[in-house]
Amino acid sequence: MSEQLAGADARERDQKLLLRTAELAESAVQHGNTPFGALLAGPDGAVLLEQENIEISEHDCTGHAETALVRHASKLYSREFLSNCTLYTSVEPCAMCAGAIYWAGIGRVVFGMSENRLLELTGDDPRNPTMHLPCHLVLASGQREIVLEGPFPELREKLEAIHLKYWGK
């Protein structure tokens, strides 16, 4: 029974932190960027860093929330420490972001909405040229295991609403 409780508590924490990434995605839009957000939680679950997309406002095509967060985290923390951390992101990381997560040594990734669902919502919008390369394939190509969890169907409505509003669908 205690394992079930621990699992339920972890799921609840994951949902809470994913909802925070949704708030970061909304903030990104307010700052002129596309609606994506990410955060890094330490081994104890405490939030260490938060990041919204900055690709438009910073004129940086690699300014996705996850990659920008990973750049910052890798300057502050060792790979050993990051291997015990979790990166939370509103949408499944793209191939570039998954590669950055891998190289930083982050041990766990939790995402709210799948990249495939994002593609369904954005279509061929040139602001989001989605690749058909799920992050699990990128991460599985490495030499170390990264725990990957998502999508979270119970957050679908909240996460999709942000994208439906932004992409005008």
C-alpha positions as CSV (number, residue, x, y, z in Angstrom):
1,M,0.0,0.0,0.0
2,S,2.8,2.5,0.8
3,E,4.3,2.0,-2.7
4,Q,0.9,2.9,-4.2
5,L,0.8,6.0,-2.0
6,A,4.3,6.9,-2.9
7,G,3.4,6.5,-6.6
8,A,0.3,8.6,-6.2
9,D,2.3,11.3,-4.4
10,A,4.9,11.3,-7.2
11,R,2.2,11.5,-9.8
12,E,0.6,14.4,-8.0
13,R,4.0,16.2,-7.7
14,D,4.6,15.6,-11.4
15,Q,1.2,17.1,-12.3
16,K,1.8,20.1,-10.1
17,L,5.2,20.8,-11.7
18,L,3.8,20.3,-15.2
19,L,1.1,22.8,-14.5
20,R,3.9,25.2,-13.5
21,T,5.5,24.6,-17.0
22,A,2.1,25.5,-18.5
23,E,2.3,28.9,-16.6
24,L,5.8,29.4,-18.0
25,A,4.5,28.6,-21.5
26,E,1.8,31.3,-21.0
27,S,4.5,33.7,-19.8
28,A,6.6,32.9,-22.9
29,V,3.7,34.1,-25.1
30,Q,3.4,37.3,-23.0
31,H,7.1,37.9,-23.8
32,G,6.6,37.4,-27.6
33,N,7.6,33.8,-27.8
34,T,6.0,30.5,-28.6
35,P,4.1,28.7,-25.8
36,F,6.6,26.3,-24.1
37,G,8.0,26.1,-20.6
38,A,10.4,23.9,-18.7
39,L,11.8,23.6,-15.2
40,L,14.4,21.6,-13.4
41,A,13.7,19.9,-10.1
42,G,16.4,18.6,-7.8
43,P,16.6,15.1,-6.3
44,D,14.2,16.3,-3.5
45,G,11.7,17.6,-5.9
46,A,12.4,21.3,-5.2
47,V,12.4,23.6,-8.2
48,L,16.0,24.7,-9.1
49,L,15.5,26.5,-12.4
50,E,12.6,27.7,-14.6
51,Q,12.7,28.6,-18.2
52,E,10.3,29.8,-20.9
53,N,10.9,29.8,-24.6
54,I,13.1,32.7,-25.7
55,E,13.7,31.9,-29.4
56,I,11.9,34.9,-30.8
57,S,12.7,37.5,-28.1
58,E,16.4,36.5,-28.0
59,H,16.7,35.9,-31.8
60,D,18.0,32.4,-31.0
61,C,16.7,29.5,-33.0
62,T,18.0,27.2,-30.3
63,G,16.1,29.2,-27.6
64,H,13.7,26.4,-26.7
65,A,12.8,26.3,-23.0
66,E,14.5,22.9,-22.5
67,T,17.7,23.8,-24.3
68,A,18.0,27.2,-22.6
69,L,17.4,25.6,-19.2
70,V,19.9,22.9,-19.9
71,R,22.6,25.4,-20.8
72,H,22.0,27.2,-17.6
73,A,21.9,24.0,-15.5
74,S,25.1,22.6,-16.9
75,K,26.9,25.7,-15.9
76,L,25.6,25.5,-12.3
77,Y,25.5,21.7,-11.6
78,S,27.7,18.7,-12.2
79,R,26.5,15.8,-14.5
80,E,26.5,13.6,-11.4
81,F,24.1,16.0,-9.6
82,L,21.9,16.4,-12.8
83,S,21.7,12.6,-13.2
84,N,19.4,12.7,-10.1
85,C,17.3,15.6,-11.3
86,T,14.1,15.8,-13.3
87,L,13.4,18.1,-16.2
88,Y,9.7,18.9,-16.6
89,T,8.4,20.3,-19.8
90,S,5.0,21.3,-21.1
91,V,5.5,19.5,-24.4
92,E,7.6,16.5,-25.3
93,P,11.2,17.7,-26.1
94,C,12.1,18.0,-29.7
95,A,15.2,16.2,-31.0
96,M,17.5,19.2,-30.3
97,C,16.2,19.5,-26.7
98,A,16.4,15.8,-26.1
99,G,20.0,15.8,-27.3
100,A,20.8,18.7,-24.9
101,I,19.1,16.9,-22.0
102,Y,21.2,13.8,-22.8
103,W,24.5,15.6,-23.0
104,A,23.8,17.5,-19.7
105,G,23.3,14.1,-18.0
106,I,19.8,14.8,-16.7
107,G,18.3,11.5,-15.4
108,R,14.6,11.9,-15.8
109,V,12.3,13.8,-18.1
110,V,8.5,14.4,-17.6
111,F,6.4,16.0,-20.3
112,G,2.8,17.0,-20.4
113,M,1.8,16.8,-24.1
114,S,3.2,14.7,-26.9
115,E,5.1,16.1,-29.9
116,N,2.6,14.3,-32.2
117,R,-0.3,16.0,-30.5
118,L,1.5,19.4,-30.8
119,L,1.9,18.7,-34.6
120,E,-1.8,18.0,-34.8
121,L,-2.5,21.3,-33.2
122,T,0.0,23.4,-35.1
123,G,-0.2,21.7,-38.5
124,D,2.3,23.1,-40.9
125,D,2.7,26.5,-39.2
126,P,6.2,27.7,-40.1
127,R,6.7,28.9,-36.5
128,N,6.8,25.3,-35.4
129,P,8.5,23.0,-38.0
130,T,8.0,19.9,-35.9
131,M,10.2,16.9,-36.7
132,H,8.8,13.4,-36.7
133,L,11.4,12.2,-34.2
134,P,10.0,11.4,-30.8
135,C,12.4,12.1,-27.9
136,H,12.3,8.5,-26.7
137,L,14.1,7.5,-30.0
138,V,16.7,10.2,-29.5
139,L,17.3,9.3,-25.8
140,A,17.3,5.6,-26.5
141,S,20.2,6.1,-28.9
142,G,22.5,7.2,-26.1
143,Q,24.7,5.1,-23.9
144,R,22.9,5.8,-20.7
145,E,19.3,5.4,-19.6
146,I,17.0,8.4,-19.1
147,V,13.7,7.9,-17.4
148,L,11.0,9.3,-19.6
149,E,7.4,9.9,-18.5
150,G,4.5,11.4,-20.4
151,P,2.2,12.4,-21.8
152,F,-0.2,13.2,-19.0
153,P,-3.8,12.8,-20.3
154,E,-5.3,14.4,-17.2
155,L,-3.6,17.7,-18.2
156,R,-4.5,17.5,-21.8
157,E,-7.2,20.1,-21.8
158,K,-5.1,22.7,-19.9
159,L,-2.0,22.2,-22.1
160,E,-4.0,22.1,-25.4
161,A,-5.9,25.3,-24.5
162,I,-2.6,27.3,-24.4
163,H,-1.6,26.0,-27.9
164,L,-5.1,26.3,-29.4
165,K,-5.2,29.9,-28.4
166,Y,-1.6,30.7,-29.6
167,W,-1.7,28.9,-32.9
168,G,-5.1,30.1,-33.7
169,K,-6.7,26.7,-34.3
